[in-house]
Amino acid sequence: MNIMLFGAPGAGKGTQAKFLIEKYGIPQISTGDILRAAIKAGTNMGLEAKRFMDEGKLVPDSTIIGIIKDRLAESDCKEGFILDGFPRTIPQAEALELLMKEMGISLDRVISLNVPDELIVGRITGRRVCPKCGASFHMEFNSPKVEGICDYCGDKLVQRKDDTAETVVSRLDAYHTQTAPLFDFYTERNVMSEVDGTKDVSDVKEDIFKILG
Ligand code: AP5
Ligand code: MG
Ligand code: ZN
């Protein structure tokens, strides 16, 4: 099954991806996580991407499409995958369509996690993430079993550098101007399903499972 999670920054894509990995045994492909790993490793690509990410702007399409091309070619994607945070522009969506066509596969479903802007700032500023496995928690809404420690791998949770109230404003702006048009793009292709992302984490999970079966 090839799935894409769609939604604003902080809508819950990463949180729900973890549940889908467990249920369907397919990998999560988060371009944000891949870029953060490149920054940590100090690669040229990471250094270049960092400038955009720190300002809450989108990284250029050519960089992102290159990342996805390499990642989808890996053997763990053969049974399917969960796209998280990609595509984010129409050119990225068109490149993905072409790439998947070449691979003889297609997107089975896009899940849109609908969360209004006014809830986003609180979600993002209260978030803590695992630097090792990428899991997301929230100090108030989705706290880990042990404070400051990742439920999945036991690593120490940290705050993302771009999770500030100021950066959220430009991330939301990038979302509305560059990413939101993808909603119509995938609705036209009859693969779009919407979920109320304001519900509790576990209720959102159940709603997604109902759609995917
Ligand atoms: P990326 O890492 O993708 O960040 P994002 O899109 O801003 O999304 P987030 O990771 O912030 O949100 P999420 O939806 O995963 O939410 P989460 O589950 O963590 O990208 C970072 C940057 O990289 C971009 O700004 C850009 O520069 C660059 N980039 C990445 N991909 C790119 C691309 N394709 N093209 C160009 N540039 C790209 O949840 C958020 C918080 O809410 C957590 O604390 C969580 O615990 C909590 N929460 C989750 N669900 C609920 C719920 N139901 N109720 C209450 N709280 C909840
Ligand atoms: Mg995420
Ligand atoms: Zn972890």
Tab-separated table of N, CA and C in Angstrom, residues 6-70:
chain	number	residue	atom	x	y	z
A	6	PHE	N	-1.045	14.070	4.344
A	6	PHE	CA	-1.049	15.457	3.878
A	6	PHE	C	-1.580	16.346	4.999
A	7	GLY	N	-0.983	17.521	5.161
A	7	GLY	CA	-1.516	18.443	6.164
A	7	GLY	C	-0.510	19.508	6.528
A	8	ALA	N	-0.997	20.520	7.235
A	8	ALA	CA	-0.171	21.649	7.648
A	8	ALA	C	0.972	21.185	8.557
A	9	PRO	N	1.982	22.039	8.763
A	9	PRO	CA	2.986	21.711	9.779
A	9	PRO	C	2.289	21.506	11.113
A	10	GLY	N	2.646	20.457	11.820
A	10	GLY	CA	2.044	20.215	13.131
A	10	GLY	C	0.680	19.550	13.088
A	11	ALA	N	0.210	19.150	11.896
A	11	ALA	CA	-1.123	18.543	11.788
A	11	ALA	C	-1.164	17.134	12.393
A	12	GLY	N	0.006	16.496	12.509
A	12	GLY	CA	0.047	15.150	13.095
A	12	GLY	C	0.519	14.077	12.128
A	13	LYS	N	1.171	14.473	11.046
A	13	LYS	CA	1.619	13.503	10.033
A	13	LYS	C	2.618	12.514	10.628
A	14	GLY	N	3.632	13.040	11.287
A	14	GLY	CA	4.662	12.173	11.876
A	14	GLY	C	4.093	11.266	12.949
A	15	THR	N	3.203	11.803	13.767
A	15	THR	CA	2.584	11.033	14.855
A	15	THR	C	1.803	9.848	14.278
A	16	GLN	N	0.996	10.116	13.266
A	16	GLN	CA	0.169	9.049	12.693
A	16	GLN	C	1.001	8.072	11.864
A	17	ALA	N	2.076	8.558	11.247
A	17	ALA	CA	2.933	7.665	10.454
A	17	ALA	C	3.458	6.518	11.315
A	18	LYS	N	3.787	6.820	12.562
A	18	LYS	CA	4.316	5.772	13.459
A	18	LYS	C	3.307	4.635	13.624
A	19	PHE	N	2.013	4.975	13.733
A	19	PHE	CA	0.983	3.938	13.890
A	19	PHE	C	0.820	3.118	12.617
A	20	LEU	N	0.968	3.785	11.484
A	20	LEU	CA	0.815	3.082	10.199
A	20	LEU	C	1.984	2.117	9.965
A	21	ILE	N	3.177	2.522	10.400
A	21	ILE	CA	4.344	1.626	10.286
A	21	ILE	C	4.045	0.341	11.054
A	22	GLU	N	3.538	0.509	12.285
A	22	GLU	CA	3.266	-0.653	13.138
A	22	GLU	C	2.194	-1.549	12.530
A	23	LYS	N	1.142	-0.940	11.996
A	23	LYS	CA	0.021	-1.735	11.483
A	23	LYS	C	0.327	-2.388	10.135
A	24	TYR	N	0.958	-1.654	9.228
A	24	TYR	CA	1.115	-2.175	7.863
A	24	TYR	C	2.532	-2.661	7.551
A	25	GLY	N	3.467	-2.387	8.444
A	25	GLY	CA	4.839	-2.874	8.239
A	25	GLY	C	5.525	-2.254	7.035
A	26	ILE	N	5.142	-1.036	6.685
A	26	ILE	CA	5.801	-0.344	5.565
A	26	ILE	C	6.511	0.895	6.113
A	27	PRO	N	7.587	1.342	5.434
A	27	PRO	CA	8.379	2.444	5.999
A	27	PRO	C	7.743	3.819	5.815
A	28	GLN	N	8.102	4.717	6.728
A	28	GLN	CA	7.714	6.130	6.640
A	28	GLN	C	8.819	6.861	5.887
A	29	ILE	N	8.441	7.655	4.914
A	29	ILE	CA	9.434	8.466	4.221
A	29	ILE	C	9.121	9.925	4.516
A	30	SER	N	9.860	10.488	5.472
A	30	SER	CA	9.666	11.883	5.850
A	30	SER	C	10.818	12.691	5.283
A	31	THR	N	10.528	13.581	4.340
A	31	THR	CA	11.605	14.403	3.767
A	31	THR	C	12.207	15.301	4.847
A	32	GLY	N	11.377	15.747	5.799
A	32	GLY	CA	11.899	16.554	6.909
A	32	GLY	C	12.934	15.770	7.717
A	33	ASP	N	12.614	14.508	8.048
A	33	ASP	CA	13.563	13.679	8.819
A	33	ASP	C	14.841	13.425	8.019
A	34	ILE	N	14.696	13.184	6.715
A	34	ILE	CA	15.872	12.913	5.878
A	34	ILE	C	16.767	14.163	5.821
A	35	LEU	N	16.137	15.338	5.706
A	35	LEU	CA	16.916	16.587	5.672
A	35	LEU	C	17.613	16.823	7.019
A	36	ARG	N	16.901	16.561	8.120
A	36	ARG	CA	17.532	16.764	9.444
A	36	ARG	C	18.712	15.804	9.642
A	37	ALA	N	18.580	14.574	9.117
A	37	ALA	CA	19.697	13.624	9.213
A	37	ALA	C	20.891	14.125	8.399
A	38	ALA	N	20.611	14.746	7.247
A	38	ALA	CA	21.692	15.277	6.394
A	38	ALA	C	22.388	16.451	7.084
A	39	ILE	N	21.603	17.260	7.803
A	39	ILE	CA	22.198	18.385	8.545
A	39	ILE	C	23.120	17.846	9.634
A	40	LYS	N	22.622	16.833	10.344
A	40	LYS	CA	23.392	16.239	11.431
A	40	LYS	C	24.699	15.626	10.910
A	41	ALA	N	24.610	15.007	9.737
A	41	ALA	CA	25.789	14.368	9.146
A	41	ALA	C	26.738	15.395	8.511
A	42	GLY	N	26.258	16.642	8.385
A	42	GLY	CA	27.112	17.708	7.851
A	42	GLY	C	27.367	17.622	6.361
A	43	THR	N	26.459	16.993	5.607
A	43	THR	CA	26.662	16.900	4.153
A	43	THR	C	26.382	18.256	3.502
A	44	ASN	N	26.850	18.407	2.244
A	44	ASN	CA	26.604	19.655	1.510
A	44	ASN	C	25.111	19.910	1.354
A	45	MET	N	24.387	18.836	1.031
A	45	MET	CA	22.943	18.973	0.861
A	45	MET	C	22.305	19.460	2.157
A	46	GLY	N	22.741	18.899	3.280
A	46	GLY	CA	22.213	19.302	4.579
A	46	GLY	C	22.491	20.770	4.873
A	47	LEU	N	23.708	21.189	4.593
A	47	LEU	CA	24.085	22.589	4.857
A	47	LEU	C	23.250	23.555	4.040
A	48	GLU	N	23.009	23.160	2.787
A	48	GLU	CA	22.222	24.028	1.911
A	48	GLU	C	20.764	24.075	2.381
A	49	ALA	N	20.227	22.916	2.726
A	49	ALA	CA	18.817	22.835	3.145
A	49	ALA	C	18.572	23.592	4.447
A	50	LYS	N	19.557	23.574	5.333
A	50	LYS	CA	19.404	24.176	6.665
A	50	LYS	C	18.983	25.643	6.581
A	51	ARG	N	19.557	26.363	5.618
A	51	ARG	CA	19.240	27.795	5.487
A	51	ARG	C	17.743	27.998	5.270
A	52	PHE	N	17.159	27.139	4.452
A	52	PHE	CA	15.724	27.260	4.169
A	52	PHE	C	14.903	26.819	5.386
A	53	MET	N	15.286	25.701	5.970
A	53	MET	CA	14.498	25.125	7.070
A	53	MET	C	14.474	26.054	8.284
A	54	ASP	N	15.614	26.640	8.599
A	54	ASP	CA	15.671	27.540	9.761
A	54	ASP	C	14.746	28.738	9.597
A	55	GLU	N	14.494	29.105	8.343
A	55	GLU	CA	13.603	30.249	8.092
A	55	GLU	C	12.163	29.822	7.841
A	56	GLY	N	11.913	28.514	7.891
A	56	GLY	CA	10.556	28.031	7.651
A	56	GLY	C	10.145	28.073	6.194
A	57	LYS	N	11.156	28.089	5.311
A	57	LYS	CA	10.850	28.095	3.875
A	57	LYS	C	11.031	26.695	3.303
A	58	LEU	N	10.428	26.446	2.152
A	58	LEU	CA	10.589	25.139	1.519
A	58	LEU	C	11.965	25.024	0.874
A	59	VAL	N	12.531	23.842	0.961
A	59	VAL	CA	13.804	23.519	0.306
A	59	VAL	C	13.503	23.366	-1.196
A	60	PRO	N	14.449	23.769	-2.091
A	60	PRO	CA	14.163	23.698	-3.533
A	60	PRO	C	13.713	22.306	-4.010
A	61	ASP	N	12.783	22.319	-4.966
A	61	ASP	CA	12.204	21.080	-5.489
A	61	ASP	C	13.266	20.097	-5.979
A	62	SER	N	14.297	20.609	-6.670
A	62	SER	CA	15.289	19.701	-7.259
A	62	SER	C	15.976	18.854	-6.186
A	63	THR	N	16.274	19.467	-5.035
A	63	THR	CA	16.911	18.729	-3.931
A	63	THR	C	15.968	17.640	-3.426
A	64	ILE	N	14.723	18.032	-3.211
A	64	ILE	CA	13.738	17.112	-2.626
A	64	ILE	C	13.442	15.947	-3.567
A	65	ILE	N	13.297	16.243	-4.848
A	65	ILE	CA	12.965	15.189	-5.810
A	65	ILE	C	14.117	14.180	-5.896
A	66	GLY	N	15.356	14.686	-5.827
A	66	GLY	CA	16.524	13.798	-5.811
A	66	GLY	C	16.497	12.857	-4.609
A	67	ILE	N	16.142	13.396	-3.458
A	67	ILE	CA	16.070	12.595	-2.223
A	67	ILE	C	15.046	11.464	-2.398
A	68	ILE	N	13.877	11.820	-2.928
A	68	ILE	CA	12.785	10.845	-3.049
A	68	ILE	C	13.122	9.751	-4.073
A	69	LYS	N	13.750	10.153	-5.145
A	69	LYS	CA	14.143	9.192	-6.178
A	69	LYS	C	15.025	8.102	-5.572
A	70	ASP	N	16.015	8.522	-4.811
A	70	ASP	CA	16.935	7.570	-4.170
A	70	ASP	C	16.205	6.721	-3.138
